[in-house]
Coordinates of C-alpha atoms and ligand atoms in Angstrom, one line a residue:
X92 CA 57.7 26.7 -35.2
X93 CA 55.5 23.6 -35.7
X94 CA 55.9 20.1 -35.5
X95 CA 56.4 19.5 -38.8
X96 CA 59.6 21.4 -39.2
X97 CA 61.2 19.5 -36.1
X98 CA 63.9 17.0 -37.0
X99 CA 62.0 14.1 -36.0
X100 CA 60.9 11.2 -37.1
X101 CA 57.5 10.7 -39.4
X102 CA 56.5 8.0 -37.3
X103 CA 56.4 10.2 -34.2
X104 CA 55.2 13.3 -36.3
X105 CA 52.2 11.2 -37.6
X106 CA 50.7 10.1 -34.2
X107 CA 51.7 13.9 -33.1
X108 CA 49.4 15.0 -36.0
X109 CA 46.5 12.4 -34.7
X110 CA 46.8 13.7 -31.5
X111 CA 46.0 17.3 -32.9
X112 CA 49.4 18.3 -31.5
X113 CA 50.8 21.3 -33.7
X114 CA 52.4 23.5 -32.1
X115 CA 54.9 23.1 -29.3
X116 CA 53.8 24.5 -25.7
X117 CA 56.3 26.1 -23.8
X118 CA 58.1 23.4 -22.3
X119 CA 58.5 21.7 -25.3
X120 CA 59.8 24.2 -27.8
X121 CA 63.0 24.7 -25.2
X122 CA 63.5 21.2 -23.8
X123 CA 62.8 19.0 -27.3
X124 CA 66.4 20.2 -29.0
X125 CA 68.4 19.8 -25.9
X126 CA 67.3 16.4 -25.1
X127 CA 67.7 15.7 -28.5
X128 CA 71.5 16.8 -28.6
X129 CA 72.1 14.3 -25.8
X130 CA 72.2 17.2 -22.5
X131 CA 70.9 16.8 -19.0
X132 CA 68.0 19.2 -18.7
X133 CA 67.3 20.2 -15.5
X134 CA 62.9 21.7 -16.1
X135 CA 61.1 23.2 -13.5
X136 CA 57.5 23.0 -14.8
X137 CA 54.2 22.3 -13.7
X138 CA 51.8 19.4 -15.1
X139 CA 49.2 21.2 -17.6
X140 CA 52.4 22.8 -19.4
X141 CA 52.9 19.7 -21.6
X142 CA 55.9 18.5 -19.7
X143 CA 55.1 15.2 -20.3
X144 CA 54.9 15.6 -24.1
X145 CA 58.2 17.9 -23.8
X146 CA 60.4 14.2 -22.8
X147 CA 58.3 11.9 -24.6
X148 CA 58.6 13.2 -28.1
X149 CA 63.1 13.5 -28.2
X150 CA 63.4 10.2 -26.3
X151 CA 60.7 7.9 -28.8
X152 CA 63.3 9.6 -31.1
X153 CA 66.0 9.1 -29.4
X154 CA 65.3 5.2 -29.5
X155 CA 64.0 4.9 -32.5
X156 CA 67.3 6.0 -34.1
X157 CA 69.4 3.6 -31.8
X158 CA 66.8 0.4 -31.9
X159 CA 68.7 -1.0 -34.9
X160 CA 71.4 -2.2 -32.9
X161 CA 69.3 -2.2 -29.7
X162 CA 68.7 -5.9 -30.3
X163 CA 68.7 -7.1 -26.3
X164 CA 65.5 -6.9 -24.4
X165 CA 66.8 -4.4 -22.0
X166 CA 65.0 -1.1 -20.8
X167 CA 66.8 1.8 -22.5
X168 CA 64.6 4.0 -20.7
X169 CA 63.2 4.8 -17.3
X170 CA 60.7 7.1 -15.9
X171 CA 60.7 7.3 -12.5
X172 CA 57.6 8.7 -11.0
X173 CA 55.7 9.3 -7.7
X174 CA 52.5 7.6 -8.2
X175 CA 50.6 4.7 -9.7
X176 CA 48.3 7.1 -11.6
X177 CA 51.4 9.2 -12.8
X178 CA 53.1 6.5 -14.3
X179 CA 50.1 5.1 -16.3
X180 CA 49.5 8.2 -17.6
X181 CA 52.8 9.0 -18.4
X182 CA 52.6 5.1 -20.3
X183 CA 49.8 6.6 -21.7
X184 CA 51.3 9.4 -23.2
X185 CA 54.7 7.3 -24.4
X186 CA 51.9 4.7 -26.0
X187 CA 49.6 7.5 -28.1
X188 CA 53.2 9.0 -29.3
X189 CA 55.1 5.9 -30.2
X190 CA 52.0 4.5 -31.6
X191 CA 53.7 4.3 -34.9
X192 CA 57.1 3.7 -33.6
X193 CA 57.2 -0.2 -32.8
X194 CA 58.8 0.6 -29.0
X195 CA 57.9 -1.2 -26.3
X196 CA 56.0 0.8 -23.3
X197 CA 55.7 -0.8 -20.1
X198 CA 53.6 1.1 -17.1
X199 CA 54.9 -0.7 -13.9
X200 CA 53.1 0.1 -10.5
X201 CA 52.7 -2.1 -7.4
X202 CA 49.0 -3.0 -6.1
X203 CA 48.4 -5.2 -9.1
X204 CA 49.4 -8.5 -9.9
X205 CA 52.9 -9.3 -11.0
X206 CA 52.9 -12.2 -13.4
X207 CA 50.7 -10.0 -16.5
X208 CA 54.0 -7.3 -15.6
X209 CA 56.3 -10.0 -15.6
X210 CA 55.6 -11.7 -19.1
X211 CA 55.8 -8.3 -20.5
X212 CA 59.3 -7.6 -19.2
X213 CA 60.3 -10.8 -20.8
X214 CA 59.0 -10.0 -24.2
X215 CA 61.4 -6.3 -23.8
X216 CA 60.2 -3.5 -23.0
X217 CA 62.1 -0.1 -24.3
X218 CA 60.5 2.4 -22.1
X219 CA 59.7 1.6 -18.6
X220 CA 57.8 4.0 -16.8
X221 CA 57.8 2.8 -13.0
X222 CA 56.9 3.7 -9.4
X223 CA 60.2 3.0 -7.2
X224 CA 58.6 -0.4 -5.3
X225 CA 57.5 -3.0 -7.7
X226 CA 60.7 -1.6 -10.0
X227 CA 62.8 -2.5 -7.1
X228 CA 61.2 -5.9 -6.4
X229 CA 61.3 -6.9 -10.2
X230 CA 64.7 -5.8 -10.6
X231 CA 65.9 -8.2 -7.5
X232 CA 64.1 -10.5 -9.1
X233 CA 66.2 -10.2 -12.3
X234 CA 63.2 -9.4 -14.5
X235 CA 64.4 -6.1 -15.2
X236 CA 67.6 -5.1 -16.6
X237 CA 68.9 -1.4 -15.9
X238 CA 72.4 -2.0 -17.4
X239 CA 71.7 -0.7 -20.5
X240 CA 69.4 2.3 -19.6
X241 CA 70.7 5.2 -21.9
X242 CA 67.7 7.9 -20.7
X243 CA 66.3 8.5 -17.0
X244 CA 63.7 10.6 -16.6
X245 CA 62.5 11.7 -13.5
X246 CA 59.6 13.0 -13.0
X247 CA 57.7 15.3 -10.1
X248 CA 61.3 15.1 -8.4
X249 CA 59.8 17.4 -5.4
X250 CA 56.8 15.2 -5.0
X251 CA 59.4 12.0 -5.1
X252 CA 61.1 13.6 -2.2
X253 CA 58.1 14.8 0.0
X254 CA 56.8 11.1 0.0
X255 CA 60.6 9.9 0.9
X256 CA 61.9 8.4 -2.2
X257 CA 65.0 10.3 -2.2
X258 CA 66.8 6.5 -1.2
X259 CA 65.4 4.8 -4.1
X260 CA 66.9 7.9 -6.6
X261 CA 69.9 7.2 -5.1
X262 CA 69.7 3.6 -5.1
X263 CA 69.1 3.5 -8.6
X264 CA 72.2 5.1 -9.8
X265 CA 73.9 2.0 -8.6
X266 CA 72.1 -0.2 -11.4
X267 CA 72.5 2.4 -14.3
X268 CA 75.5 2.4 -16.7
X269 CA 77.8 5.1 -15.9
X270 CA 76.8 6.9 -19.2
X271 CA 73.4 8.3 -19.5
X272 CA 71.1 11.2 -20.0
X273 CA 69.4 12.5 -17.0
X274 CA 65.8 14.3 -17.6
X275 CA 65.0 15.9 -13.9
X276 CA 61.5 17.7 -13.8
X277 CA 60.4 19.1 -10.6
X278 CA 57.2 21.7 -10.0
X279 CA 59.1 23.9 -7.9
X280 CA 63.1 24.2 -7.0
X281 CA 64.3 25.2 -3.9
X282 CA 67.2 24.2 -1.8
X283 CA 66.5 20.4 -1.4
X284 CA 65.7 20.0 -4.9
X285 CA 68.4 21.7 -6.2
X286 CA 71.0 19.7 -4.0
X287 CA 69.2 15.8 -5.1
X288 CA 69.1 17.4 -9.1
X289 CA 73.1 18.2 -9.2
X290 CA 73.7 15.0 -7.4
X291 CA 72.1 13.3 -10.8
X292 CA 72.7 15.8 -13.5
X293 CA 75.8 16.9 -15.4
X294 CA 75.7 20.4 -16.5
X295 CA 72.6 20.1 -17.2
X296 CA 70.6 22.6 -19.6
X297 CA 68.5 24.4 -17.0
X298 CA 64.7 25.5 -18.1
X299 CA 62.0 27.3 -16.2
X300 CA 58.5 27.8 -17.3
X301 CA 57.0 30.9 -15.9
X302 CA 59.1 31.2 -13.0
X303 CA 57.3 34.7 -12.1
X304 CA 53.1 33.5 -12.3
X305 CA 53.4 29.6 -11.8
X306 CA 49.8 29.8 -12.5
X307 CA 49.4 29.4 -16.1
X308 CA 47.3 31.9 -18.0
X309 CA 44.6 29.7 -19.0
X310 CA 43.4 29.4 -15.8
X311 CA 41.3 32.6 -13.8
X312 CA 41.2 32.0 -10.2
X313 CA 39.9 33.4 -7.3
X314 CA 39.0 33.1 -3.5
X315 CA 35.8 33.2 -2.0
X316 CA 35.8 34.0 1.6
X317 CA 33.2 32.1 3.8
X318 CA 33.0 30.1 7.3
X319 CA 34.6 26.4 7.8
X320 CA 31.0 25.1 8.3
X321 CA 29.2 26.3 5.2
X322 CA 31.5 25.3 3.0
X323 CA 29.6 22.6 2.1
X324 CA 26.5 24.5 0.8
X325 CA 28.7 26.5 -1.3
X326 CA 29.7 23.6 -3.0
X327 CA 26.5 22.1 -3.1
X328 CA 24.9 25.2 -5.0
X329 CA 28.4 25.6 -7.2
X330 CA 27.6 21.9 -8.2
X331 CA 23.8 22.7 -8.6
X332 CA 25.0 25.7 -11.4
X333 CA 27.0 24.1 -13.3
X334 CA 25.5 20.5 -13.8
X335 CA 27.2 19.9 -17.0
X336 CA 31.0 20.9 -15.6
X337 CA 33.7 18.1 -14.9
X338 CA 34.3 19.8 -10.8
X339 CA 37.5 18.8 -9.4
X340 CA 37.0 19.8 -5.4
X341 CA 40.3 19.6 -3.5
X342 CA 40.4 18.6 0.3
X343 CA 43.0 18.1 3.0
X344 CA 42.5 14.5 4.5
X345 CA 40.8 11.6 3.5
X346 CA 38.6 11.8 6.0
X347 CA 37.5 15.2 5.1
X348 CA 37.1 13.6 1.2
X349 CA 34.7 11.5 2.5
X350 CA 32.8 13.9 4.8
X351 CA 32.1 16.3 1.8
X352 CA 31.3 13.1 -0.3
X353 CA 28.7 11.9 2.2
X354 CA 27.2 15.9 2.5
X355 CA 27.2 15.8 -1.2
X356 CA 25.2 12.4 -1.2
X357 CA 23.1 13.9 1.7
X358 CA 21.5 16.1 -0.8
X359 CA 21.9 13.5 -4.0
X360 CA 25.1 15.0 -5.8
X361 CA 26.8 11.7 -6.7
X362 CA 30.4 12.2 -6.4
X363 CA 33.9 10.4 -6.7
X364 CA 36.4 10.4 -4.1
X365 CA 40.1 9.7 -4.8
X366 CA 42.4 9.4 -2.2
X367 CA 45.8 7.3 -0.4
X368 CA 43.5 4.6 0.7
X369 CA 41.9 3.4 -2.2
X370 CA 42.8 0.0 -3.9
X371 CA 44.3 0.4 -7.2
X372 CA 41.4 -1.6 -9.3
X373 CA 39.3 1.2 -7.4
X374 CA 41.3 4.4 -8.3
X375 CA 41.3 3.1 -11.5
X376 CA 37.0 2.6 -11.8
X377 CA 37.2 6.2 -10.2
X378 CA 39.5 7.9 -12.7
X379 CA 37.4 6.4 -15.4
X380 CA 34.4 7.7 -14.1
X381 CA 35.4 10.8 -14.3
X382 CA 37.1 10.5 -17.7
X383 CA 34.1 9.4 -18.9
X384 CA 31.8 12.0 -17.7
X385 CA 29.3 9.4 -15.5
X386 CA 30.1 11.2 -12.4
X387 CA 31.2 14.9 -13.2
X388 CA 32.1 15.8 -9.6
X389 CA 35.4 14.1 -8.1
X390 CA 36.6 15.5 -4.8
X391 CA 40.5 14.2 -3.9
X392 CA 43.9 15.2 -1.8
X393 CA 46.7 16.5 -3.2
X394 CA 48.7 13.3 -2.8
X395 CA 45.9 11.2 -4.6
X396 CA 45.7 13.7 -7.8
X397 CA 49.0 15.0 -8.3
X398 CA 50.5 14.6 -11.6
X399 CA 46.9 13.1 -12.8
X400 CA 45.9 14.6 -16.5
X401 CA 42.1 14.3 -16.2
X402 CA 41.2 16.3 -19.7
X403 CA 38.4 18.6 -19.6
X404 CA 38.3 19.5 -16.0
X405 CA 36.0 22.8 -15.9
X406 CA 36.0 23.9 -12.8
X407 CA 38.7 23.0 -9.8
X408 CA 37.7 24.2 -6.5
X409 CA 39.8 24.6 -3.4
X410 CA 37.3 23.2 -1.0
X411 CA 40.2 23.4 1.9
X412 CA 43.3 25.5 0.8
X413 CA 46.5 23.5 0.9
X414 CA 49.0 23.8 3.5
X415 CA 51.5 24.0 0.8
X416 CA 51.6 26.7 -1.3
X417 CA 52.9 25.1 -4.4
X418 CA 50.0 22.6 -4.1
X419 CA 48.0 25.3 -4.9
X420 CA 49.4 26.0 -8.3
X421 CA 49.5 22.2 -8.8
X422 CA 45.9 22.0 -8.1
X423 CA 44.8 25.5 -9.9
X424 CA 46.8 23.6 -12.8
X425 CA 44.0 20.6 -12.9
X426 CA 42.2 23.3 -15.0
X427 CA 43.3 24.9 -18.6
X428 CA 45.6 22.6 -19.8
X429 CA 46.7 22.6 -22.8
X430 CA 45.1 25.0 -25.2
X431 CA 41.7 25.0 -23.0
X432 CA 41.0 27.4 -20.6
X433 CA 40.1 26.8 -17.3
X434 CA 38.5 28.1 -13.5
X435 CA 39.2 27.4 -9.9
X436 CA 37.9 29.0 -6.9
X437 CA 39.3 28.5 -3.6
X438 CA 36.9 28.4 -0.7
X439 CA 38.7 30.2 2.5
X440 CA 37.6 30.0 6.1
X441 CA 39.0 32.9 8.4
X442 CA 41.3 30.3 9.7
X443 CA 42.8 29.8 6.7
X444 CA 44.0 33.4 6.0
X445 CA 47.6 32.7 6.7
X446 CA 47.6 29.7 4.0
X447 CA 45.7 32.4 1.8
X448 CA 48.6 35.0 1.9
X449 CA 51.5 32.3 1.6
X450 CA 49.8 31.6 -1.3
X451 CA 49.7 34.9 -2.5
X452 CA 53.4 35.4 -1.7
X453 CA 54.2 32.3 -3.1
X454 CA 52.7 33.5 -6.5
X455 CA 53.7 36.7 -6.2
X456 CA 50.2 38.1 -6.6
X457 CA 46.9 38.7 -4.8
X458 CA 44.7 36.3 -6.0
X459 CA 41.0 38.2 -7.3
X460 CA 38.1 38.1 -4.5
X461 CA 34.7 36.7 -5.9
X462 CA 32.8 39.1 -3.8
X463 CA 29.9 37.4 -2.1
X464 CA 27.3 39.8 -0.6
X465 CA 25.6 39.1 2.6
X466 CA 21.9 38.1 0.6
X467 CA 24.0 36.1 -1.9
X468 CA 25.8 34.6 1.1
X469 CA 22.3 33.8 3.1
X470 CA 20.6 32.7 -0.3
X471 CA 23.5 30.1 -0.7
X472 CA 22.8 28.5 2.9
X473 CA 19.1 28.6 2.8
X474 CA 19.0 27.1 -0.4
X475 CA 20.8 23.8 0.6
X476 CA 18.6 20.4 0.9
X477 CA 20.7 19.6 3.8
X478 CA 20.0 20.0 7.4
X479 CA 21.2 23.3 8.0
X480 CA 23.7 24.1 10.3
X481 CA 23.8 26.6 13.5
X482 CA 25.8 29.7 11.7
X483 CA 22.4 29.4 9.4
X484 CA 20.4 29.8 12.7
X485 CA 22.4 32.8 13.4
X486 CA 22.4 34.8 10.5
X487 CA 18.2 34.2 10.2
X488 CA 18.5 35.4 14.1
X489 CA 20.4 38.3 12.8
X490 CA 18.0 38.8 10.0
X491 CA 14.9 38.8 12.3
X492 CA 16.7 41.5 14.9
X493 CA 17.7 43.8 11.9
X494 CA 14.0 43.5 11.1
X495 CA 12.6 43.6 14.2
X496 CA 14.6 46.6 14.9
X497 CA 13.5 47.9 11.7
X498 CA 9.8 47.8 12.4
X499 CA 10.2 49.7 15.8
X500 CA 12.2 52.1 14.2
X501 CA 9.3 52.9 12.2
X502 CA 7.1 53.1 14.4
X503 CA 8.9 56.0 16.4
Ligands
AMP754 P1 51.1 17.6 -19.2 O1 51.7 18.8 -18.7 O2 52.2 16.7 -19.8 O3 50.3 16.9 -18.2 O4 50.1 18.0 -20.5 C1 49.0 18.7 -20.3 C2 48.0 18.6 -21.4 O5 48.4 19.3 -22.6 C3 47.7 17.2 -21.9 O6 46.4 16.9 -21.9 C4 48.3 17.1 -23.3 O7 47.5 16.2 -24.1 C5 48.2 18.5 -23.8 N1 49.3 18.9 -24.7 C6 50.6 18.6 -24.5 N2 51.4 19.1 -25.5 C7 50.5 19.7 -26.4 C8 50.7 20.4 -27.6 N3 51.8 20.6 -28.2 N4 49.5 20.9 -28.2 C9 48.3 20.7 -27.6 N5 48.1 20.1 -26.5 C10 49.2 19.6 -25.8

């Protein structure tokens, strides 16, 4: 089925067709009629499955059907999301949609100045897509009005609760009108998720995307096994390869962001790093950057990128596996969105094995082994412009015994 046959608006099926959105993904084709019908839907899908898309397109439609006597300038709907960056892109995507539509989209995060936020709010705003501080602060304020609110959407649910926002989903209920649509999208389910979801949804219409491989099928990925210390040459050579790829390279800390950024600058790769300390007017220069292709290598943690739709990412690599295993389908997912297709490698020290197989549980699948042979391996770590580093000294000891050894062998 294609867009055109929905029951939708032509205003939203215009900017749909600018967008070169045809057919629906996944998501979309199951959640779009139930959201449309007025249930709870209760979706457990990953970003890069066109989630976003999947709530956007019913509830422009939604409000574009009710604006007529939607006179007052009160939200009448909220998007709830983790992150800064997740809720300007989410804007983003309510924006290109209801282009056409004449709805008003706010994107409200904190680290930027109020008053700009605040003279929007008192213009109206239909659609407010907000991280859980500033929305708190303005709504004590009295600039924003959830009274009226007739959808809430909220978004990356499990990611809400690992940074400790289940207080503000509950303290949010209180300013909603008894009646309304709940939209719940989490990445994964498990216990906790499930209990916070039934405490917002009624009978909601429950869809899962993939449930068996999370990892979407546009996406091949593999591991390469190698030490903790030569990671960095690895990546230094990957980048070297493939100078013309958008490289997304995952790390742990922020502190390990900024040691592979300053090994990558070490042997001139200019790179981005994105991570929990930046200031927003940064992340923002950063994310552009990249978007625009200036600096093709950005190297973040999980908490900095999450939910982020960078488009065109070639290549994500797993420069430090993640201590959670759904973090790994999250960041494989950086890659292939959409229609594209996309690769990730995951570099893996021996001390990572046990991440490595609860990975590999977690997706129910061994994930492929890019096989590196030992002159491949050698080759990598000689090639470096860096300084190189002992296990280099070893293996050329190791390669002068074997030939050393060698030579007296032939001379028996
Ligand atoms: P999301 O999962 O919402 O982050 O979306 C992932 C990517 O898929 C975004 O770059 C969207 O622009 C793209 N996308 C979403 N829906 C469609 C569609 N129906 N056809 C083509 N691309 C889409």
């Amino acid at each position: 089925m294609k867009f055109e046959q929905y029951n939708i608006s032509p205003l939203i099926k215009k900017s749909l067709e600018e967008l070169d959105f045809k057919k629906p993904t996944d998501i979309q084709y199951k959640a779009i009629p139930s959201i449309l019908k007025g249930d709870d839907v209760l979706g457990i899908a990953q970003t890069g499955t066109g989630k976003t898309a999947a709530f956007a397109i019913p509830v422009l439609h939604l409000l574009l059907r009710r604006s007529h006597h939607n006179t007052r300038k009160q939200v009448k709907c909220l998007v709830m999301v983790p992150t800064r960056e997740l809720a300007l892109q989410i804007a983003k995507v309510f924006k290109e949609i209801g282009k056409h539509t004449g709805l008003k989209i706010l994107g409200l995060v904190g680290g930027v100045e109020q008053a700009p936020q605040i003279k929007k709010l008192e213009q109206g705003v239909d659609i407010l897509i907000a991280t859980p501080g500033r929305m708190f602060d303005l709504v004590s304020q009295k600039y924003i009005d959830l009274s009226r609110v007739d959808v809430l959407v909220l978004d990356e649910a499990d990611h809400m609760l690992d940074l400790g926002f289940i207080k503000d989903i509950q303290d949010v209920m209180r300013y909603l009108p008894p009646r309304h649509q709940t939209l719940f999208f989490s990445a994964t389910i498990d216990d906790r998720i499930k209990d916070l979801a039934y405490s917002v949804v009624r009978n909601p219409i429950r869809i899962q995307i993939s449930p068996k491989d999370p990892v979407s099928k546009n996406v091949n990925h593999s591991v390469a096994h190698m030490s903790m210390d030569d990671k960095r040459f690895f990546l230094e050579r990957f980048i070297k390869e493939y100078p013309e790829q958008k490289i997304l390279v995952f790390v742990r800390t922020k502190v390990r962001a900024e040691r592979v950024f300053a090994a990558m600058q070490r042997v001139n790769l200019p790179t981005l790093t994105m991570h929990g300390d930046k200031e927003q007017a940064d992340r923002l220069k950063v994310m552009s950057e990249f978007r625009n292709g200036k600096v093709k290598v950005l190297i973040a943690t999980d908490v900095s990128a999450r939910g982020i739709d960078i488009p065109g990412v070639d290549f994500v690599v797993n420069y430090d596996l993640p201590d959670l295993p759904e973090n790994y389908v999250h960041r494989v997912g950086r890659t292939g969105r959409g229609v594209s297709k996309g690769r990730a490698v995951s570099f893996c020290s021996p001390e990572e094995q046990p991440l490595l197989d609860a990975i590999q549980q977690y997706i129910g699948k061994p994930v492929s082994v890019m096989q590196i042979d030992k002159e491949d391996y050698l080759e990598t770590i000689t090639f470096t412009e860096d300084t190189p580093n002992d296990n280099w000294q070893l293996l050329l000891d190791e390669a002068e015994k074997e030939e050393a050894q060698r030579r007296k062998k032939k001379k028996k």
